[in-house]
Amino acid sequence: MIHCGKRHVCAIVVCIVIFGSILICSWKDAQLQDNMTRKTFPQGNSVISVGQFCKGKAAKNVITPLKDNRTFIISPYFDDREDKVIRVIGIVHHEDVKELYCWFCCQPHGKTYVSKAKIDVHSDRFGFPYGAADIVCLEPENCDPTHVSIHQSPHGDIGQLSRFEIKNRKAEPFSADFTVCISAMFGNYNNVLQFVQSMEMYKILGVQKVVIYKNNCSQMMEKVLKFYLEEGTVEVIPWPINSYLKVSSKWHFSMDAKDIGYYGQITALNDCIYRNMQRSRFVVLNDADEIILPLKHSDWKTMMSSLQEQNPGTGVFLFENHIFPETITTPMFNISSWNAVPGINILQHVHREPDRKEVFNPKKMIVDPRKVIQTSVHSVLRAYGTSVNVPMDVALIYHCRVPLQSNLPRESLIRDTTLWRYNSSLIMNVNKVLYQTVLEAQK
Ligand SMILES: *[C@@H]1O[C@H](CO)[C@@H](O)[C@H](O)[C@H]1NC(C)=O
Ligand SMILES: *[C@@H]1O[C@H](CO)[C@@H](O)[C@H](O)[C@H]1NC(C)=O
Ligand SMILES: *[C@@H]1O[C@H](CO)[C@@H](O)[C@H](O)[C@H]1NC(C)=O
Ligand SMILES: *[C@@H]1O[C@H](CO)[C@@H](O)[C@H](O)[C@H]1NC(C)=O
């Protein structure tokens, strides 16, 4: 309220207010058209320029290099769990990439807003120069961007940049209870029999979807993947990371001095968490030769409801890995038709290595993806809520592979036939797949 002593003073004040508003409005307008508005957002994030109309080439590939050859964009995801941000999952050189900008395409006027990104390189780089990164930008107000481009500079021609669709913007109902993420299938992968058995075990245990980041596999595996694609179980994410970076097949730089560890596994896992954040109740992070076997429940759904009930507020469930060496076999379940298929028959490997006092068994995880911010392979780096170790009597990871304790005689291993509980449905289901794919000729 303006209290006016005299009428003419009051008129002057009103005039000044109106005139001033007009001035400010036209000044703002001019600024908008001037391409150089500065508007401060919380956390020091600011819109640097506004103006160019949305343009750019739609990114077509899963991995898109920026012009610096030091930054690789996987995908942007909308994330409003704290602030309203766009989290871009990418790969960056940890020293060389210091500055990145999000170029948002705003609706409905179709103009570009540029804001500076926070670059958060994940702490689990294991000595490699390149690592998974979250490139995080606050979303401009009143923008509702559907697309974003990433650039090393706040200046430039948007027409030259790749444009990425922002995922997870619209809420959607769950389409899966469990989604398994298999990161980086590589090296002409041809363990067909074990893969099909794992897939059928996942399905028996309650999985609807398996996401596979595929670098490279054999022709026979391609046939199997095609079958599961058509069935709707598998989603293949092409992962040609070796086209851009020298990849290590080891997890630590000291073992194999390349650009990035283990075919960029950590980046794939983080992408998989965000990709399935809205559509899956749980995401399971394990390798294709690993199966989380419940001991007290018949499937993962009943196991997880029980675990959630006992551990309210927990979003990350850690399961202990146990090695069932591929070198120790039993004659039971030697199914003759399967001998024509390359790979391991897991039903013939039911002896596990004992724990070693000084060695810690690595863990794999079932997570509520909405509670995870950043994940590593054996634990999460950042999450809302707690992690819990699931005891051995509830479940263990059946992991059939080359032995870790190869000097141990058969008698020193523990016979564990938990997997056999599923023998009849597993054999039937595996036969169904094999006869429709790789054993087709013998049908
Ligand atoms: C990036 O890589 C491409 C293809 O390998 C090359 O042509 C280009 O010169 C590189 N750019 C920089 C900045 O290193
Ligand atoms: C897969 O990788 C192997 C080497 O690991 C290579 O010999 C083969 O040609 C690759 N296959 C495809 C389809 O790229
Ligand atoms: C399975 O049986 C075949 C003969 O039918 C035999 O040659 C092979 O060694 C057996 N494999 C295993 C792992 O028991
Ligand atoms: C195979 O599964 C059936 C039930 O489906 C069970 O009765 C049988 O004992 C299992 N076989 C072995 C060797 O465990």
XYZ file of C-alpha atoms and ligand atoms in Angstrom:
499
model
C 0.000 0.000 0.000
C 1.168 3.491 -0.821
C -0.044 6.101 1.688
C -0.345 9.421 -0.056
C -0.527 12.633 1.829
C -1.513 14.651 -1.170
C -3.362 13.621 -4.249
C -0.871 14.904 -6.844
C 2.069 13.155 -5.106
C 0.095 9.959 -5.271
C -0.513 10.350 -9.009
C 3.209 10.895 -9.619
C 4.115 7.754 -7.641
C 1.600 5.674 -9.624
C 2.967 7.099 -12.864
C 6.549 6.231 -11.895
C 5.544 2.678 -10.951
C 3.715 2.106 -14.245
C 6.430 3.697 -16.370
C 9.129 1.800 -14.513
C 7.351 -1.505 -15.083
C 7.097 -0.823 -18.786
C 10.804 -0.011 -18.888
C 11.752 -3.188 -17.013
C 9.498 -5.304 -19.199
C 10.914 -4.024 -22.443
C 14.439 -4.322 -21.091
C 13.799 -7.992 -20.229
C 12.349 -8.597 -23.664
C 15.389 -7.047 -25.282
C 17.586 -9.251 -23.150
C 15.743 -12.387 -24.222
C 16.270 -11.486 -27.830
C 19.833 -10.524 -27.117
C 20.876 -14.166 -26.527
C 22.654 -13.258 -23.313
C 20.283 -13.355 -20.356
C 21.835 -14.281 -17.053
C 19.448 -15.738 -14.593
C 20.633 -17.320 -11.399
C 19.258 -20.675 -10.366
C 19.730 -22.343 -7.000
C 23.152 -23.966 -6.477
C 24.801 -21.357 -8.669
C 23.520 -22.994 -11.824
C 22.650 -20.321 -14.319
C 21.075 -19.881 -17.670
C 23.776 -18.380 -19.770
C 22.129 -17.764 -23.054
C 18.718 -17.928 -24.522
C 17.595 -17.528 -28.029
C 18.499 -19.903 -30.812
C 15.638 -22.024 -31.978
C 15.825 -25.732 -31.178
C 17.741 -27.590 -33.799
C 20.358 -30.319 -33.950
C 20.687 -33.828 -35.192
C 18.856 -36.489 -33.207
C 21.452 -38.817 -31.642
C 21.039 -42.257 -33.147
C 23.560 -44.347 -31.263
C 23.782 -45.530 -27.661
C 27.270 -43.989 -27.293
C 27.785 -40.529 -28.802
C 31.216 -38.863 -28.677
C 31.379 -35.082 -28.309
C 33.790 -33.092 -30.479
C 36.416 -33.077 -27.713
C 36.794 -36.900 -28.058
C 36.995 -36.901 -24.262
C 33.276 -36.993 -23.462
C 30.822 -39.708 -24.469
C 27.110 -39.297 -23.929
C 24.918 -42.308 -23.226
C 21.577 -40.776 -22.268
C 19.907 -37.957 -20.320
C 17.354 -38.853 -17.629
C 14.899 -36.567 -15.854
C 15.408 -36.836 -12.082
C 13.281 -34.829 -9.639
C 14.017 -36.863 -6.508
C 15.773 -33.819 -5.010
C 15.957 -30.809 -7.312
C 14.508 -30.959 -10.771
C 17.580 -31.970 -12.728
C 18.567 -33.648 -15.933
C 21.140 -36.321 -15.182
C 23.128 -37.289 -18.241
C 24.881 -40.646 -17.934
C 28.186 -40.426 -19.760
C 31.843 -41.353 -19.876
C 34.491 -38.654 -19.422
C 38.242 -38.332 -19.162
C 38.615 -37.538 -15.454
C 41.257 -34.809 -15.907
C 40.557 -33.346 -19.320
C 36.832 -32.674 -19.020
C 36.263 -29.729 -16.713
C 33.399 -27.842 -18.309
C 30.213 -28.961 -20.014
C 26.938 -27.200 -20.779
C 23.405 -28.442 -21.238
C 21.584 -26.850 -24.131
C 17.915 -27.348 -23.359
C 15.190 -27.160 -25.922
C 12.298 -25.473 -24.116
C 8.601 -25.850 -24.876
C 6.325 -24.384 -26.035
C 8.308 -21.529 -27.604
C 10.992 -23.882 -28.961
C 13.981 -21.836 -27.849
C 17.288 -22.938 -26.395
C 18.421 -22.323 -22.807
C 22.029 -23.055 -21.921
C 23.110 -23.927 -18.412
C 26.336 -25.097 -16.864
C 26.616 -28.740 -15.823
C 28.040 -30.214 -12.671
C 30.380 -33.040 -13.724
C 30.415 -35.826 -11.182
C 32.936 -38.518 -12.152
C 32.128 -41.676 -10.204
C 34.701 -42.513 -7.566
C 35.153 -46.115 -8.735
C 37.408 -45.524 -11.745
C 39.951 -48.130 -10.534
C 42.856 -46.131 -11.908
C 41.615 -45.859 -15.496
C 41.679 -42.362 -17.067
C 38.067 -42.645 -18.281
C 35.142 -43.325 -15.994
C 31.384 -43.172 -15.628
C 30.090 -39.664 -14.984
C 26.874 -37.933 -14.100
C 26.610 -34.687 -16.049
C 23.939 -32.886 -14.061
C 22.070 -29.731 -15.054
C 19.275 -27.982 -13.234
C 16.283 -27.803 -15.456
C 15.344 -24.239 -16.463
C 12.053 -23.023 -14.989
C 8.985 -23.051 -17.204
C 10.856 -25.007 -19.826
C 9.684 -28.646 -19.838
C 12.487 -29.712 -22.147
C 12.016 -32.916 -24.090
C 15.517 -32.787 -25.578
C 18.957 -31.631 -24.541
C 22.331 -31.262 -26.235
C 25.676 -31.335 -24.420
C 28.528 -29.074 -25.462
C 31.908 -27.970 -24.095
C 30.938 -24.323 -24.527
C 27.962 -22.065 -23.810
C 28.474 -20.635 -27.305
C 28.185 -22.183 -30.704
C 25.742 -23.257 -33.326
C 23.090 -25.615 -31.997
C 22.556 -26.947 -35.499
C 25.938 -28.676 -35.177
C 25.120 -30.500 -31.915
C 23.574 -33.915 -31.279
C 20.184 -33.771 -29.629
C 19.210 -36.372 -27.011
C 15.721 -37.229 -25.891
C 15.307 -36.840 -22.128
C 14.049 -40.145 -20.722
C 11.904 -40.760 -17.603
C 10.025 -37.485 -17.975
C 6.575 -39.031 -17.985
C 5.399 -41.335 -15.234
C 4.519 -44.807 -16.396
C 3.200 -47.929 -14.644
C 5.552 -50.799 -13.845
C 5.934 -53.254 -16.710
C 8.210 -55.598 -14.744
C 8.752 -56.802 -11.194
C 12.351 -57.767 -11.924
C 14.736 -56.582 -14.631
C 18.200 -58.136 -14.855
C 21.012 -55.946 -16.193
C 23.813 -57.835 -17.935
C 26.626 -55.394 -18.599
C 28.984 -55.801 -21.487
C 28.673 -59.091 -23.331
C 31.989 -59.170 -25.207
C 34.844 -61.219 -26.698
C 32.799 -63.262 -29.178
C 30.672 -64.539 -26.275
C 29.609 -68.107 -27.040
C 28.627 -69.695 -23.704
C 25.232 -70.478 -25.210
C 24.096 -73.294 -22.945
C 24.890 -71.481 -19.703
C 23.294 -68.287 -21.031
C 20.030 -70.051 -21.939
C 19.986 -71.838 -18.578
C 20.550 -68.548 -16.729
C 17.789 -66.874 -18.752
C 15.348 -69.675 -18.000
C 16.306 -69.620 -14.301
C 15.719 -65.850 -14.177
C 12.276 -66.380 -15.728
C 11.438 -69.176 -13.267
C 12.517 -66.872 -10.415
C 10.208 -64.071 -11.604
C 12.063 -61.945 -14.170
C 10.194 -60.283 -17.037
C 13.084 -58.430 -18.651
C 16.813 -58.904 -19.203
C 18.758 -55.922 -20.545
C 22.001 -56.865 -22.285
C 24.698 -54.332 -23.162
C 26.111 -56.172 -26.156
C 29.572 -55.440 -27.430
C 30.152 -58.646 -29.338
C 28.994 -62.268 -29.412
C 29.019 -65.377 -31.624
C 26.603 -66.090 -34.472
C 24.928 -68.778 -32.379
C 24.404 -66.335 -29.518
C 22.876 -63.875 -31.997
C 20.267 -66.522 -32.810
C 19.485 -67.021 -29.128
C 19.279 -63.272 -28.494
C 16.933 -62.884 -31.465
C 14.662 -65.560 -29.961
C 14.512 -63.747 -26.604
C 14.021 -60.373 -28.320
C 10.993 -61.731 -30.148
C 9.744 -63.348 -26.955
C 9.991 -59.905 -25.353
C 12.309 -60.974 -22.535
C 15.533 -59.458 -23.809
C 16.363 -55.867 -24.668
C 19.723 -55.510 -26.417
C 21.583 -52.231 -25.984
C 24.381 -52.062 -28.584
C 27.602 -51.221 -26.725
C 30.397 -50.542 -29.253
C 32.627 -48.873 -26.658
C 35.806 -50.254 -28.249
C 35.100 -48.092 -31.318
C 35.880 -45.028 -29.184
C 38.151 -46.129 -26.338
C 40.780 -48.745 -25.678
C 38.935 -51.115 -23.386
C 40.368 -53.335 -20.743
C 38.937 -56.762 -20.022
C 40.279 -56.362 -16.483
C 38.736 -54.356 -13.691
C 41.872 -52.475 -12.515
C 44.227 -50.203 -14.497
C 47.284 -51.881 -12.921
C 46.295 -55.208 -14.565
C 45.822 -53.781 -18.059
C 46.648 -50.120 -18.725
C 43.907 -49.059 -21.139
C 41.404 -46.157 -21.271
C 38.509 -47.706 -19.384
C 37.888 -50.796 -17.269
C 35.941 -53.909 -18.134
C 34.254 -52.665 -21.310
C 32.715 -49.705 -19.486
C 30.702 -52.013 -17.234
C 30.037 -49.394 -14.573
C 28.604 -46.910 -17.062
C 26.354 -49.630 -18.498
C 25.069 -50.570 -15.031
C 24.263 -46.964 -14.162
C 22.498 -46.475 -17.462
C 20.524 -49.663 -16.823
C 19.384 -48.430 -13.391
C 18.044 -45.157 -14.843
C 16.632 -46.817 -17.968
C 14.512 -49.078 -15.733
C 13.818 -46.658 -12.897
C 10.195 -46.185 -13.817
C 9.338 -49.469 -15.423
C 10.708 -52.066 -12.997
C 10.009 -52.602 -9.293
C 13.467 -54.130 -8.849
C 16.663 -54.151 -10.875
C 19.094 -57.059 -10.524
C 22.750 -56.335 -11.235
C 24.609 -59.548 -11.990
C 26.569 -61.284 -14.751
C 25.155 -63.899 -17.113
C 26.983 -66.683 -15.251
C 25.431 -65.713 -11.911
C 22.034 -66.666 -10.477
C 20.710 -65.469 -7.126
C 19.234 -68.684 -5.674
C 16.669 -68.279 -2.889
C 16.841 -70.973 -0.213
C 13.742 -70.202 1.853
C 11.430 -69.012 -0.920
C 10.501 -70.437 -4.284
C 10.998 -67.179 -6.231
C 12.401 -63.672 -5.962
C 9.024 -61.992 -5.496
C 8.226 -63.776 -2.228
C 11.868 -63.475 -1.128
C 11.928 -59.715 -1.763
C 8.586 -59.051 -0.024
C 9.917 -60.851 3.017
C 13.263 -58.994 2.879
C 11.535 -55.639 2.433
C 9.234 -56.335 5.357
C 12.205 -57.155 7.578
C 14.265 -54.185 6.345
C 12.024 -51.147 5.943
C 13.736 -48.256 4.197
C 16.286 -50.499 2.496
C 16.755 -50.031 -1.235
C 19.817 -52.203 -1.806
C 20.015 -55.931 -1.068
C 23.461 -57.528 -1.279
C 23.903 -61.227 -2.036
C 27.074 -63.214 -1.488
C 28.857 -64.749 -4.465
C 29.815 -68.449 -4.326
C 31.942 -70.214 -6.910
C 30.786 -73.519 -8.381
C 33.870 -74.502 -10.441
C 33.225 -75.583 -14.019
C 36.018 -78.129 -13.578
C 34.079 -80.261 -11.060
C 31.201 -82.150 -12.687
C 28.581 -84.694 -11.673
C 27.222 -87.287 -14.128
C 23.644 -86.404 -13.099
C 21.686 -84.387 -15.704
C 24.130 -85.107 -18.525
C 21.529 -84.434 -21.212
C 22.839 -85.800 -24.493
C 21.194 -83.286 -26.867
C 22.750 -80.424 -24.889
C 26.252 -81.712 -25.608
C 25.898 -80.289 -29.131
C 25.480 -76.778 -27.693
C 28.604 -74.811 -26.730
C 28.835 -73.751 -23.109
C 28.442 -75.036 -19.572
C 25.584 -77.212 -18.319
C 25.092 -75.717 -14.864
C 23.028 -78.691 -13.642
C 26.243 -80.724 -13.712
C 28.082 -78.316 -11.394
C 26.774 -78.566 -7.858
C 29.955 -78.320 -5.793
C 30.916 -74.986 -4.351
C 34.197 -73.694 -3.044
C 34.363 -73.181 0.727
C 34.817 -69.681 2.150
C 38.373 -68.607 2.846
C 39.135 -66.859 6.127
C 41.128 -64.030 4.627
C 39.023 -63.570 1.472
C 35.879 -61.515 1.289
C 33.166 -62.926 -1.024
C 32.085 -60.240 -3.461
C 28.396 -59.261 -3.525
C 25.894 -58.628 -6.283
C 22.671 -56.691 -5.850
C 18.924 -56.505 -6.164
C 17.979 -52.818 -5.884
C 14.952 -50.593 -5.869
C 16.196 -48.395 -8.749
C 14.302 -45.366 -7.449
C 16.501 -45.426 -4.340
C 19.808 -45.521 -6.246
C 21.761 -42.456 -7.386
C 25.092 -44.004 -8.410
C 25.974 -47.675 -8.517
C 29.175 -49.642 -8.685
C 29.408 -53.383 -9.386
C 29.464 -54.834 -5.866
C 27.807 -51.984 -3.944
C 26.065 -48.693 -4.561
C 28.079 -45.476 -4.270
C 25.156 -43.167 -3.518
C 21.595 -44.052 -2.591
C 18.551 -42.967 -0.628
C 18.080 -45.463 2.175
C 20.276 -48.246 3.420
C 21.978 -51.378 2.046
C 21.539 -54.730 3.717
C 23.561 -57.962 3.495
C 21.230 -60.857 2.788
C 22.307 -63.850 4.895
C 23.468 -67.108 3.290
C 20.469 -69.046 4.593
C 18.093 -66.779 2.635
C 19.932 -66.773 -0.707
C 23.328 -67.130 -2.337
C 24.707 -66.405 -5.764
C 25.299 -69.545 -7.799
C 28.309 -68.606 -9.934
C 29.618 -71.311 -12.253
C 33.018 -70.373 -13.710
C 36.708 -71.240 -13.626
C 37.736 -72.054 -10.041
C 39.314 -69.529 -7.709
C 40.685 -72.302 -5.482
C 41.818 -74.648 -8.241
C 44.150 -76.598 -5.957
C 41.250 -77.919 -3.842
C 40.309 -81.580 -4.403
C 36.656 -82.449 -5.019
C 36.294 -83.720 -1.422
C 37.064 -80.267 -0.035
C 34.186 -78.670 -1.940
C 30.674 -78.426 -0.541
C 28.003 -80.356 -2.401
C 25.079 -77.939 -2.833
C 22.186 -79.111 -5.015
C 19.874 -76.125 -4.455
C 19.773 -75.578 -8.228
C 18.359 -79.088 -8.717
C 15.094 -78.026 -7.073
C 14.288 -76.390 -10.378
C 15.514 -79.275 -12.557
C 12.287 -80.350 -14.213
C 10.982 -76.930 -15.257
C 14.505 -75.754 -16.127
C 15.183 -78.740 -18.425
C 11.804 -78.412 -20.109
C 12.158 -74.664 -20.687
C 15.766 -74.867 -21.887
C 14.833 -77.620 -24.365
C 12.017 -75.459 -25.719
C 14.438 -72.604 -26.451
C 17.261 -74.754 -27.809
C 14.978 -76.604 -30.228
C 13.627 -73.316 -31.543
C 17.071 -71.819 -32.004
C 20.389 -73.636 -32.189
C 19.109 -77.247 -32.324
C 16.570 -76.325 -34.989
C 18.029 -78.716 -37.576
C 17.423 -81.681 -35.297
C 13.794 -80.852 -34.522
C 38.444 -36.909 -32.584
O 38.466 -38.163 -33.247
C 38.247 -38.057 -34.639
C 38.141 -39.468 -35.200
O 39.007 -40.351 -34.552
C 39.351 -37.215 -35.285
O 39.104 -37.079 -36.656
C 39.391 -35.861 -34.603
O 40.475 -35.114 -35.106
C 39.517 -35.970 -33.124
N 39.376 -34.664 -32.491
C 40.125 -34.239 -31.467
C 39.794 -32.904 -30.935
O 40.986 -34.937 -30.963
C 33.953 -60.165 -31.983
O 35.210 -60.072 -31.368
C 36.156 -61.014 -31.833
C 37.420 -60.840 -31.044
O 37.174 -60.841 -29.693
C 36.384 -60.806 -33.329
O 37.262 -61.797 -33.793
C 35.065 -60.883 -34.069
O 35.249 -60.567 -35.415
C 34.055 -59.921 -33.468
N 32.762 -60.132 -34.114
C 32.018 -59.150 -34.537
C 30.700 -59.532 -35.139
O 32.346 -57.980 -34.447
C 28.150 -86.729 -20.743
O 27.930 -87.942 -21.408
C 28.757 -88.161 -22.540
C 28.365 -89.502 -23.178
O 26.992 -89.599 -23.315
C 30.205 -88.195 -22.136
O 31.028 -88.327 -23.261
C 30.549 -86.909 -21.392
O 31.855 -86.963 -20.897
C 29.583 -86.659 -20.242
N 29.856 -85.348 -19.695
C 29.870 -85.079 -18.412
C 30.253 -83.687 -18.037
O 29.541 -85.846 -17.556
C 14.072 -82.772 -9.924
O 12.873 -82.067 -9.638
C 11.804 -82.899 -9.142
C 10.604 -82.023 -8.909
O 10.357 -81.180 -9.937
C 12.202 -83.561 -7.868
O 11.173 -84.433 -7.444
C 13.499 -84.347 -8.052
O 13.938 -84.815 -6.811
C 14.565 -83.430 -8.654
N 15.753 -84.221 -8.938
C 16.864 -84.102 -8.230
C 17.976 -85.028 -8.610
O 16.995 -83.311 -7.329
